[in-house]
Coordinates of C-alpha atoms in Angstrom, one line a residue:
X1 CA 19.9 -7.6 2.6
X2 CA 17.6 -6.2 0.4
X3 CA 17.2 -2.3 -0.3
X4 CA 14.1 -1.0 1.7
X5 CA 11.9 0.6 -0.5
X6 CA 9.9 2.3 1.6
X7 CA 12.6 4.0 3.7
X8 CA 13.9 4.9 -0.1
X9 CA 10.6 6.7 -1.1
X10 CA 10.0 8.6 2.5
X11 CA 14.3 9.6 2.0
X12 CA 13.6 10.9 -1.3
X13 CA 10.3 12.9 0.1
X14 CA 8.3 11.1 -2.5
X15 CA 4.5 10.0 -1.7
X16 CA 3.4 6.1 -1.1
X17 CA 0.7 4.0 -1.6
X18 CA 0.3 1.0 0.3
X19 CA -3.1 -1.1 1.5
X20 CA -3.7 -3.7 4.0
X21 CA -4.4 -7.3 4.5
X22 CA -5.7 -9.2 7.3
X23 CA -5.0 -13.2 5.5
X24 CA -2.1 -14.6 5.3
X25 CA -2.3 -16.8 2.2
X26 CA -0.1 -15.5 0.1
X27 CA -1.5 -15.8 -2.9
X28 CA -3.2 -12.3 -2.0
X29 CA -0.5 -10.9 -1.8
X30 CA 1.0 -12.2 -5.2
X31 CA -2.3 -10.6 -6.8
X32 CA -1.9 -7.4 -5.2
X33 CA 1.8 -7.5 -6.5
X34 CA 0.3 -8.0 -10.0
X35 CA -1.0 -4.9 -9.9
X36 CA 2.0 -3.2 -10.1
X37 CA 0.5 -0.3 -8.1
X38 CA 1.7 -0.2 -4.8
X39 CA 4.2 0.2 -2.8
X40 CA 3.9 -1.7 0.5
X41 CA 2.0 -3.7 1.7
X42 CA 0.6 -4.3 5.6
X43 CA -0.3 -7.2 7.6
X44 CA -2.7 -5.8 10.0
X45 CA -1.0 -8.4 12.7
X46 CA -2.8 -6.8 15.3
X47 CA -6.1 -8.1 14.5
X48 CA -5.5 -11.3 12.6
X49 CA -4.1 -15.1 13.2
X50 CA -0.6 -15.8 12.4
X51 CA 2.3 -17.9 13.2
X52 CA 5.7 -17.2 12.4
X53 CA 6.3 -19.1 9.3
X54 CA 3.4 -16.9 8.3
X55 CA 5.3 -13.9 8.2
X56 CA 8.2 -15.4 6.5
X57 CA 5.9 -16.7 3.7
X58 CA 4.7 -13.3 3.7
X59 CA 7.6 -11.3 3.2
X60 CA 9.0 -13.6 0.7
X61 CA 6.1 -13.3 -1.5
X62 CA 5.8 -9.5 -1.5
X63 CA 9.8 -9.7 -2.1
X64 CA 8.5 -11.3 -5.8
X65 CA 6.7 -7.8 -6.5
X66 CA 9.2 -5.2 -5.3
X67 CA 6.6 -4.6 -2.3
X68 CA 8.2 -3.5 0.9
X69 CA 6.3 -5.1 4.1
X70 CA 4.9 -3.6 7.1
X71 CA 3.3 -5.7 10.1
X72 CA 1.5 -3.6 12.5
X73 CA 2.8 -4.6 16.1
X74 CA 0.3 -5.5 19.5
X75 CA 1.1 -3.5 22.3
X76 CA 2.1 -6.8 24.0
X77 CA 4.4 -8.6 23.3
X78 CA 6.0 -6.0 21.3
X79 CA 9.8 -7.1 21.1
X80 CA 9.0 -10.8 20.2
X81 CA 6.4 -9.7 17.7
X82 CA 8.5 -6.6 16.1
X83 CA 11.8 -8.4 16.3
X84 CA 10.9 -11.5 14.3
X85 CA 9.0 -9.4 11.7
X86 CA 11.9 -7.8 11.0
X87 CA 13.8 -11.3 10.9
X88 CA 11.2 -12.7 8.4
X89 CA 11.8 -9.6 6.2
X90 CA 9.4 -6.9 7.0
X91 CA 10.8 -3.8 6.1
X92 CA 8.4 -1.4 8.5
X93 CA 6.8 -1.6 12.2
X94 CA 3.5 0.2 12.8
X95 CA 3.5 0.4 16.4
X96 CA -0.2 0.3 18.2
X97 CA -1.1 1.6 21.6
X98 CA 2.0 3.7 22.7
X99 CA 0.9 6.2 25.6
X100 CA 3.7 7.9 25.8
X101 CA 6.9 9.3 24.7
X102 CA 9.2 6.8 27.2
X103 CA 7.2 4.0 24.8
X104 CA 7.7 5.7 21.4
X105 CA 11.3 5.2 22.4
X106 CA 11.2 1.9 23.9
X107 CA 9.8 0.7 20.2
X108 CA 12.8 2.6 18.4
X109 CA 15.5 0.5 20.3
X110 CA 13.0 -2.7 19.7
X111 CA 13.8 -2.1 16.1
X112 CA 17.3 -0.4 15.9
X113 CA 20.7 -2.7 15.7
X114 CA 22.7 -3.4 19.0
X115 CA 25.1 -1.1 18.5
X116 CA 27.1 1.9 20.4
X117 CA 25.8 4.5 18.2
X118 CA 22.5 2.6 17.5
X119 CA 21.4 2.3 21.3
X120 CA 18.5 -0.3 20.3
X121 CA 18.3 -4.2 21.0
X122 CA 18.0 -6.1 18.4
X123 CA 21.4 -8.1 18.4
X124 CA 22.3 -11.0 16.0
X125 CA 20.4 -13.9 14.7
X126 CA 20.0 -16.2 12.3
X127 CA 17.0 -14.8 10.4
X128 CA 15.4 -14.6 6.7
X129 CA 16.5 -11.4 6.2
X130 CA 20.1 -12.5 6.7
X131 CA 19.6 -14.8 4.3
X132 CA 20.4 -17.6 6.6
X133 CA 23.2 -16.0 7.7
X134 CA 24.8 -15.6 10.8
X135 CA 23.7 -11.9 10.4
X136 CA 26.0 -9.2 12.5
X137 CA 27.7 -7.3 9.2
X138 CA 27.6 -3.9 8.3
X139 CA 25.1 -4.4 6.0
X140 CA 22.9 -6.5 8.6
X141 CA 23.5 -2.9 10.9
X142 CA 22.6 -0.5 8.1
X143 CA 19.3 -3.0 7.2
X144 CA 17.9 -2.4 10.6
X145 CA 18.6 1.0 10.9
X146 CA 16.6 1.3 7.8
X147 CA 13.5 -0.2 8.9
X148 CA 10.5 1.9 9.3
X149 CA 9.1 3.1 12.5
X150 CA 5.6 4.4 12.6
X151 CA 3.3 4.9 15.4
X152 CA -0.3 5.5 16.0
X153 CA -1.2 8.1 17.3
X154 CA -4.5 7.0 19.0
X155 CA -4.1 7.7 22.9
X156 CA -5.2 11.0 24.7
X157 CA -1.7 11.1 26.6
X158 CA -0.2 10.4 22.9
X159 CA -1.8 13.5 21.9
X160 CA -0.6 15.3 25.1
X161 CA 3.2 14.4 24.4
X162 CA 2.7 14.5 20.7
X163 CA 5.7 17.3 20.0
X164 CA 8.4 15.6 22.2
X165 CA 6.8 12.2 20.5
X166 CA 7.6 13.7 16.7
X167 CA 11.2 15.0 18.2
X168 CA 12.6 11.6 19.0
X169 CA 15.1 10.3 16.8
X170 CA 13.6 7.2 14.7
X171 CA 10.3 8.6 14.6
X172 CA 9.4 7.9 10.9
X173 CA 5.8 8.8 10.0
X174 CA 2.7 8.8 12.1
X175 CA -1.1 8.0 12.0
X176 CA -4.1 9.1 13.2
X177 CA -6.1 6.6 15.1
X178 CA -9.4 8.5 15.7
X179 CA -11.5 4.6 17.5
X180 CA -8.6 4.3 20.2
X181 CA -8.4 7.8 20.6
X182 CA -12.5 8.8 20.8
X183 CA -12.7 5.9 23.3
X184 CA -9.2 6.9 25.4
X185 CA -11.1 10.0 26.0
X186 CA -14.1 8.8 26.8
X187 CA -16.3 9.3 23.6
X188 CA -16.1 5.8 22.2
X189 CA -17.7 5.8 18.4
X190 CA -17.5 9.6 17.8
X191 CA -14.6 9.1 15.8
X192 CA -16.3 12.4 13.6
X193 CA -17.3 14.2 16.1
X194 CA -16.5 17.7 15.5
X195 CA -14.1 17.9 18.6
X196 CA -12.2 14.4 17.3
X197 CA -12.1 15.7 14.0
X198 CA -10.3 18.7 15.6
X199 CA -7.8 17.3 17.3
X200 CA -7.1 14.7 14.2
X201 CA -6.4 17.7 12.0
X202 CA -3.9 19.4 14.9
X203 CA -2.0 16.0 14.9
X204 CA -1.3 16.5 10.6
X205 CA -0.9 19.5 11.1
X206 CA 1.7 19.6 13.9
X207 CA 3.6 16.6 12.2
X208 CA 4.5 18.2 9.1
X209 CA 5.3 21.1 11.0
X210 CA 7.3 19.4 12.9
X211 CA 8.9 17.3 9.2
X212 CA 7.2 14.2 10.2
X213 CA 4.9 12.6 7.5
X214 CA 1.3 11.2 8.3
X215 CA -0.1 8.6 7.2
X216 CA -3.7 7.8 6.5
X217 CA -6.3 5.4 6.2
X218 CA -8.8 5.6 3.7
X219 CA -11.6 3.7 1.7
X220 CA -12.2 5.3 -2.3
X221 CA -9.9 8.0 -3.7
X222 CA -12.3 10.2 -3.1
X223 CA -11.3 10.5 0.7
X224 CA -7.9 12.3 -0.1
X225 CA -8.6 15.7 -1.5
X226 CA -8.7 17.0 2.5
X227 CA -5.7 15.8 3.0
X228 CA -4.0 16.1 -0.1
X229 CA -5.1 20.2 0.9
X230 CA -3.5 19.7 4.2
X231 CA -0.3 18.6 3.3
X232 CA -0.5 14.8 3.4
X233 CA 1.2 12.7 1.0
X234 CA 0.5 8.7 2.4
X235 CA -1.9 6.7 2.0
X236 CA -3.1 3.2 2.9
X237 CA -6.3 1.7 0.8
X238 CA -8.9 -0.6 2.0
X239 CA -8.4 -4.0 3.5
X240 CA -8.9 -7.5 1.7
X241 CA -11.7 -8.7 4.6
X242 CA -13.5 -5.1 4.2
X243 CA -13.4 -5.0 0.4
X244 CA -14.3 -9.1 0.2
X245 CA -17.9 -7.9 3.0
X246 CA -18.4 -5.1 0.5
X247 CA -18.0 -6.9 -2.8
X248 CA -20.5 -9.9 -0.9
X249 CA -23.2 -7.1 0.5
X250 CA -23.6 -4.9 -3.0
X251 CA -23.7 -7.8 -4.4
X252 CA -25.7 -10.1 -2.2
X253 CA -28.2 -7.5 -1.7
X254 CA -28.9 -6.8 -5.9
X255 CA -29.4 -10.9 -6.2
X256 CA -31.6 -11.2 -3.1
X257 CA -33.9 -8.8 -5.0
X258 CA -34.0 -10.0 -8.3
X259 CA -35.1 -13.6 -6.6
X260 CA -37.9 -12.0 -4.9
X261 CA -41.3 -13.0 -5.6
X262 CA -40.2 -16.2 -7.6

């Protein structure tokens, strides 16, 4: 198995750097690996097409850079989805949609090993990760006890149970989702409304209390200083279908103008 990098960074305490993609060509992720400047790298699953031997082409090209992985999981069918991620050799789950505290748990055991002391469900298989193997070693135990849990923390009765959320075992890092959350509480779009921007800043706040690390989404550098100031240390940059509409409007938009008039 191969040592998870991001479970190495957030054990050491150090900050990460990751960004997402929606495609799953993977030359994108070979020239993101080029850089040389991130950490991880996630497949925003949730909203894009895939099929299996996508995510193992995936994982094995980000294995080429050093990059961990991260898929971020539907709320249905969580198991299949999370399980085989992990099989392909993602390294990290970002769990969407969890209401409550009963379902931040159910997604540990999704992604913890079969064991006694492990309590979670995900028993032996033949898998990428394994190498081919028959998987069921200690080192196939210890790799899925390293995998990365996250959760969004995006529903109104998330926020509600948010302490006894951060208090479960396997609870890795956290992040804010203001959409789901403005719309669970019936203000969809005022994601920056004053009163969303409130409670975003209680959920930080109450997760590093509580020695949980947030995560969060930005666009430029220039977003981080807030948070930086707050305490947080993660960060995810832009997404390749965002960045590609930007790159196409700036740029689209100058050209249009200088064919005007001829």
């Amino acid at each position: 198995m191969r040592p998870n990098r991001l479970r190495e960074l957030l054990d050491s305490g150090r900050p990460t750097l990751g960004t997402h993609v929606h495609s799953t060509w993977p030359s994108v992720i070979e020239a993101l690996g080029h850089t040389g400047l991130y950490d991880y790298v996630e497949f925003v699953a949730e909203y894009a097409p895939f099929d299996l031997h996508d995510l193992d082409n995936l994982a094995r090209t980000a294995e080429l850079f050093d990059l961990s992985t991260m898929i971020k999981v539907d709320q249905e069918p969580r198991s299949f989805i999370a399980q085989r991620a992990i099989g392909s050799g993602f390294q990290s789950l970002l769990f969407a949609d969890c209401r409550t505290a009963d379902e931040v748990r159910e997604c540990v055991r999704i992604a913890r090993p079969d064991t006694p002391e492990d309590g979670g469900t995900y028993g032996v298989g033949t898998r990428r990760f394994a190498y081919m193997g028959y998987g069921g070693s200690r080192t196939y135990v210890q790799a899925l006890r390293d995998v990365v849990t996250v959760f969004m923390i995006e529903k109104g009765t998330a926020v509600e149970q948010l302490e006894e959320i951060l208090e479960i075992a396997g609870v890795d890092m956290i992040q804010w989702g203001a959409s789901d959350y403005s719309m669970s509480v019936g203000r969809a779009g005022e994601r920056t409304h004053p009163d969303i921007l409130k409670v975003e800043k209680h959920v930080f706040e109450t997760a590093i209390r509580m020695g949980v690390p947030p995560r969060v989404e930005i666009d430029s550098p220039d977003q981080t200083r807030a948070y930086l100031d707050m305490g947080v240390r993660h960060f995810s940059i832009g997404t390749d279908i965002g960045i590609l509409y930007g790159w196409w409007q700036r740029n689209g938009e100058d050209l249009r103008k200088a064919l005007e008039g001829l």
